[in-house]
Every structure is written in structure tokens, then in C-alpha cells.
Amino acid sequence: MSTNNTSKALQGWTSSPDGRGTLDILWACLATIFLSTWSAICLNVPDTSDTMWTHLKRKTWITFISVLGPEYLLGFALGEWQSARASVARFKQLRQDDKWTLKHVFFADMGGFVLRTSDGVSFFLDTKHILWLLEHQAISTAQFEKSFLLVSKTIDDRNKSDSFIRVIAVGQALWFCVNIIARGVQGLAVTTLEISTIGIIADSILVYHIWKDKPADVEST
């Protein structure tokens, strides 16, 4: 009778075992690294001849390079941000207003503005081109404001970033960090790969912040 009572007793909370397999560690780290890096990348506007497959291959290659050298993506983003700040300051000095913002600079330098000539030739106008046109009075102030000084919502509407992927990336990174912190608090082992993954997550967060005004995956016009 006592044996039956013991076998039917309720089982309380049971902690998971400490042991982890190599595959478990690799899967968690690689998934976190890929999602964090992929979602942080903002590609330039593709050429009209580029296909979806071309765009996918380009982003995959940049993701691969960024995983091998996380500082590459962060350094590139910092360089763009510094250049954008200088451009905003130059336009402010030229126009005496604050209407030309970081969002406009990022949008221009990634190929958001296209000039089409009368003979059907198209080419991108970056910030330096637009500034030159203003400084040399090749376009009027009214033309500049109509063609280039877009309202923020218009630029945001061109942003085709996959919010679902970014949400998954943030959730995966958060889960990973909490898990690693919990293991550290319990005095459990943490691998070198997991520590490296934390570093890549930190780099991706910085890139998110630096490029917060930059549209992602803007389609060609």
C-alpha cells in the first residue's frame, strides 16, 4: 500500500540537467549570430536590373563577412554616420535651416534619389551630388525642396525592412543573453563561442542604434 502511494505522489519542480551537447551550443550560437547580423544590415537600393535572388545573395555575402569580422559592419556604420552628420551640418550652413536630416542623408547615400535624363539614362544622386547642384545653383531652392526634401513619412514608406525578422532576432538575442547570465550566476560553464556571440549581439545593437534613421531594403524605383 505504501509503495502505491509513493508511486502516485506528485512530482514537484525539477531543474534541467546541467549538461549540454556540442550541437545544442552550436545551434543556439549560430542562430543568434545569424539573426542578429542579418537583421542589422541595411543594403543600398538595388539596381533596376537586380533580381530578388541577386539581392538575397548580396545580403547573404555581407552577413557572412560581418560574422567573420563583426567590427567591419560596426566600423562601416560609424563611418556612414559621421559622414551623414557632416552632410547635415553642411546643408544647414548652406540653407540656414534644419530640414535636411540624417534620414535624408542616409536615404540619398543609399541610392534613394534617381535622376532620369531625357534620353532614358538613370543614375543615382547621393548627398555630394545634391549639395553640388545646390552650391552651383544648378537647381533652384523650390526644385530642391520638391524633389529631395521629402517628408519623413515618405521616406518611412519606402522602408521595406522585415519587422518580423527583427522581432525574432531581438527575442533570440534576449533569450540567449538571459540564458548566459543565468549560467554565470549559477556558476555553470560558458563556452568561448557563447562569449563571442554576446560580443556580436552588442555590435548589432550598436549598429541598430547608429542606423536607426536609415531605411532598410528600399526597393528600386
Short mmCIF file of C-alpha atoms in Angstrom, two decimals:
data_model
loop_
_atom_site.label_atom_id
_atom_site.label_comp_id
_atom_site.label_asym_id
_atom_site.label_seq_id
_atom_site.Cartn_x
_atom_site.Cartn_y
_atom_site.Cartn_z
CA MET A 1 0.00 0.00 0.00
CA SER A 2 2.80 2.40 0.90
CA THR A 3 4.55 1.55 -2.39
CA ASN A 4 1.49 2.55 -4.42
CA ASN A 5 1.14 5.83 -2.52
CA THR A 6 4.78 6.64 -3.19
CA SER A 7 4.50 5.88 -6.93
CA LYS A 8 1.41 8.13 -7.20
CA ALA A 9 2.98 11.07 -5.34
CA LEU A 10 3.08 14.34 -7.29
CA GLN A 11 6.45 15.36 -8.72
CA GLY A 12 7.41 18.94 -7.94
CA TRP A 13 9.61 21.33 -9.91
CA THR A 14 12.64 19.57 -11.35
CA SER A 15 15.58 21.60 -12.64
CA SER A 16 17.02 20.83 -16.08
CA PRO A 17 20.29 18.96 -16.17
CA ASP A 18 23.50 20.98 -16.36
CA GLY A 19 24.94 19.01 -19.24
CA ARG A 20 24.68 20.41 -22.78
CA GLY A 21 25.69 18.82 -26.02
CA THR A 22 28.00 20.43 -28.56
CA LEU A 23 25.19 20.60 -31.09
CA ASP A 24 22.97 22.49 -28.62
CA ILE A 25 25.65 25.13 -28.11
CA LEU A 26 26.44 25.45 -31.81
CA TRP A 27 22.80 25.75 -32.81
CA ALA A 28 22.00 28.43 -30.22
CA CYS A 29 25.11 30.48 -31.03
CA LEU A 30 24.90 30.25 -34.81
CA ALA A 31 21.18 31.04 -34.90
CA THR A 32 21.70 34.07 -32.66
CA ILE A 33 24.70 35.31 -34.64
CA PHE A 34 22.92 34.96 -37.98
CA LEU A 35 19.68 36.63 -36.89
CA SER A 36 21.46 39.49 -35.12
CA THR A 37 23.72 40.24 -38.07
CA TRP A 38 21.19 39.68 -40.86
CA SER A 39 18.57 41.96 -39.30
CA ALA A 40 21.08 44.77 -38.67
CA ILE A 41 22.22 45.08 -42.30
CA CYS A 42 20.73 47.86 -44.44
CA LEU A 43 21.60 47.41 -48.11
CA ASN A 44 21.70 50.17 -50.69
CA VAL A 45 18.88 50.50 -53.19
CA PRO A 46 19.31 47.73 -55.78
CA ASP A 47 19.76 48.49 -59.44
CA THR A 48 16.66 48.11 -61.59
CA SER A 49 18.29 45.08 -63.25
CA ASP A 50 18.86 43.30 -59.93
CA THR A 51 16.63 40.35 -59.15
CA MET A 52 15.42 39.20 -55.77
CA TRP A 53 18.00 36.40 -55.97
CA THR A 54 20.77 38.95 -56.58
CA HIS A 55 19.62 40.96 -53.58
CA LEU A 56 19.49 37.83 -51.41
CA LYS A 57 22.99 36.71 -52.45
CA ARG A 58 24.39 40.18 -51.76
CA LYS A 59 22.89 40.33 -48.28
CA THR A 60 23.99 36.77 -47.51
CA TRP A 61 27.56 37.58 -48.53
CA ILE A 62 27.65 40.77 -46.42
CA THR A 63 26.22 38.83 -43.49
CA PHE A 64 28.95 36.20 -43.88
CA ILE A 65 31.68 38.87 -43.95
CA SER A 66 30.14 40.62 -40.93
CA VAL A 67 30.05 37.38 -38.95
CA LEU A 68 33.73 36.75 -39.66
CA GLY A 69 34.59 40.33 -38.68
CA PRO A 70 31.83 41.96 -36.59
CA GLU A 71 33.88 45.13 -36.30
CA TYR A 72 33.62 45.53 -40.10
CA LEU A 73 29.87 46.23 -40.02
CA LEU A 74 30.15 48.44 -36.95
CA GLY A 75 33.02 50.43 -38.45
CA PHE A 76 31.14 50.85 -41.72
CA ALA A 77 28.03 52.08 -39.90
CA LEU A 78 30.09 54.54 -37.84
CA GLY A 79 31.73 55.86 -41.00
CA GLU A 80 28.34 56.44 -42.65
CA TRP A 81 27.01 58.12 -39.51
CA GLN A 82 29.95 60.52 -39.27
CA SER A 83 29.66 61.37 -42.96
CA ALA A 84 25.91 61.91 -42.56
CA ARG A 85 26.42 64.29 -39.62
CA ALA A 86 28.93 66.30 -41.65
CA SER A 87 26.46 66.47 -44.54
CA VAL A 88 23.66 67.69 -42.29
CA ALA A 89 25.95 70.41 -40.92
CA ARG A 90 26.96 71.47 -44.44
CA PHE A 91 23.35 71.69 -45.64
CA LYS A 92 22.40 73.63 -42.51
CA GLN A 93 25.18 76.11 -43.21
CA LEU A 94 24.07 76.44 -46.82
CA ARG A 95 20.31 76.67 -46.29
CA GLN A 96 20.14 78.11 -42.76
CA ASP A 97 17.54 75.57 -41.62
CA ASP A 98 17.29 72.07 -40.12
CA LYS A 99 15.05 70.46 -42.74
CA TRP A 100 17.80 68.27 -44.22
CA THR A 101 18.17 65.50 -41.63
CA LEU A 102 20.17 62.33 -41.08
CA LYS A 103 17.27 60.38 -42.54
CA HIS A 104 17.54 62.35 -45.80
CA VAL A 105 21.30 61.81 -45.96
CA PHE A 106 21.06 58.06 -45.39
CA PHE A 107 18.27 57.79 -47.94
CA ALA A 108 20.27 59.75 -50.54
CA ASP A 109 23.56 57.91 -49.99
CA MET A 110 21.91 54.51 -50.27
CA GLY A 111 20.53 55.43 -53.70
CA GLY A 112 17.07 56.70 -52.84
CA PHE A 113 17.13 59.54 -55.37
CA VAL A 114 17.37 58.74 -59.08
CA LEU A 115 17.87 61.20 -61.90
CA ARG A 116 16.48 60.20 -65.29
CA THR A 117 17.70 62.07 -68.33
CA SER A 118 15.65 62.82 -71.41
CA ASP A 119 17.38 60.03 -73.31
CA GLY A 120 16.33 57.43 -70.73
CA VAL A 121 19.58 57.14 -68.77
CA SER A 122 19.18 56.80 -64.99
CA PHE A 123 21.76 57.29 -62.27
CA PHE A 124 21.72 57.73 -58.51
CA LEU A 125 22.25 61.10 -56.85
CA ASP A 126 23.98 60.88 -53.49
CA THR A 127 24.37 63.69 -50.97
CA LYS A 128 27.53 65.10 -52.58
CA HIS A 129 25.79 65.35 -55.95
CA ILE A 130 22.78 67.11 -54.44
CA LEU A 131 24.99 69.50 -52.49
CA TRP A 132 26.93 70.33 -55.66
CA LEU A 133 23.70 71.09 -57.51
CA LEU A 134 22.66 73.50 -54.76
CA GLU A 135 26.02 75.19 -54.38
CA HIS A 136 26.34 75.77 -58.14
CA GLN A 137 22.67 76.80 -58.43
CA ALA A 138 22.04 74.03 -60.96
CA ILE A 139 18.65 73.60 -59.28
CA SER A 140 16.53 76.16 -57.50
CA THR A 141 15.54 76.05 -53.86
CA ALA A 142 11.99 75.20 -54.89
CA GLN A 143 13.21 72.30 -57.06
CA PHE A 144 15.39 71.02 -54.23
CA GLU A 145 12.54 71.09 -51.73
CA LYS A 146 10.14 69.41 -54.15
CA SER A 147 12.49 66.66 -55.36
CA PHE A 148 14.79 65.96 -52.42
CA LEU A 149 13.39 67.44 -49.22
CA LEU A 150 10.92 64.62 -48.66
CA VAL A 151 8.80 64.47 -45.56
CA SER A 152 9.78 61.82 -43.03
CA LYS A 153 6.69 59.69 -43.69
CA THR A 154 7.51 59.43 -47.41
CA ILE A 155 10.95 58.00 -46.62
CA ASP A 156 9.48 55.70 -43.97
CA ASP A 157 7.02 54.34 -46.53
CA ARG A 158 9.97 53.24 -48.69
CA ASN A 159 11.37 51.26 -45.77
CA LYS A 160 10.74 47.59 -46.57
CA SER A 161 12.60 46.10 -43.61
CA ASP A 162 11.19 42.82 -42.36
CA SER A 163 9.93 43.76 -38.91
CA PHE A 164 9.04 40.13 -38.21
CA ILE A 165 12.69 39.05 -38.66
CA ARG A 166 13.86 41.88 -36.41
CA VAL A 167 11.40 40.89 -33.70
CA ILE A 168 12.63 37.29 -33.89
CA ALA A 169 16.24 38.49 -33.78
CA VAL A 170 15.63 40.64 -30.71
CA GLY A 171 13.76 37.81 -28.98
CA GLN A 172 16.51 35.28 -29.77
CA ALA A 173 19.24 37.66 -28.59
CA LEU A 174 17.37 38.44 -25.38
CA TRP A 175 16.78 34.75 -24.64
CA PHE A 176 20.44 33.97 -25.34
CA CYS A 177 21.74 36.75 -23.06
CA VAL A 178 19.39 35.81 -20.21
CA ASN A 179 20.44 32.18 -20.51
CA ILE A 180 24.15 33.02 -20.41
CA ILE A 181 23.72 35.40 -17.45
CA ALA A 182 21.74 32.72 -15.58
CA ARG A 183 24.51 30.17 -16.17
CA GLY A 184 27.10 32.64 -14.90
CA VAL A 185 25.08 33.34 -11.75
CA GLN A 186 24.79 29.60 -11.09
CA GLY A 187 28.50 29.11 -11.61
CA LEU A 188 28.00 26.93 -14.67
CA ALA A 189 30.42 26.78 -17.59
CA VAL A 190 30.12 29.21 -20.51
CA THR A 191 31.97 28.47 -23.73
CA THR A 192 34.20 30.86 -25.68
CA LEU A 193 31.78 30.72 -28.62
CA GLU A 194 28.95 31.90 -26.39
CA ILE A 195 31.04 34.82 -25.13
CA SER A 196 31.87 35.73 -28.75
CA THR A 197 28.16 35.60 -29.56
CA ILE A 198 27.46 38.10 -26.79
CA GLY A 199 30.01 40.41 -28.39
CA ILE A 200 28.32 40.13 -31.80
CA ILE A 201 24.95 40.88 -30.19
CA ALA A 202 26.46 44.03 -28.65
CA ASP A 203 27.87 45.07 -32.04
CA SER A 204 24.47 44.53 -33.68
CA ILE A 205 22.75 46.67 -31.03
CA LEU A 206 25.20 49.49 -31.74
CA VAL A 207 24.59 49.15 -35.49
CA TYR A 208 20.81 49.24 -34.88
CA HIS A 209 21.24 52.49 -32.96
CA ILE A 210 23.61 54.11 -35.48
CA TRP A 211 21.38 53.21 -38.42
CA LYS A 212 18.07 53.93 -36.67
CA ASP A 213 17.34 56.67 -39.24
CA LYS A 214 18.42 54.57 -42.24
CA PRO A 215 15.74 52.76 -44.25
CA ALA A 216 16.30 49.09 -44.90
CA ASP A 217 15.69 47.05 -48.08
CA VAL A 218 14.42 50.01 -50.09
CA GLU A 219 13.18 48.87 -53.47
CA SER A 220 14.44 50.43 -56.69
CA THR A 221 12.18 52.94 -58.43
#
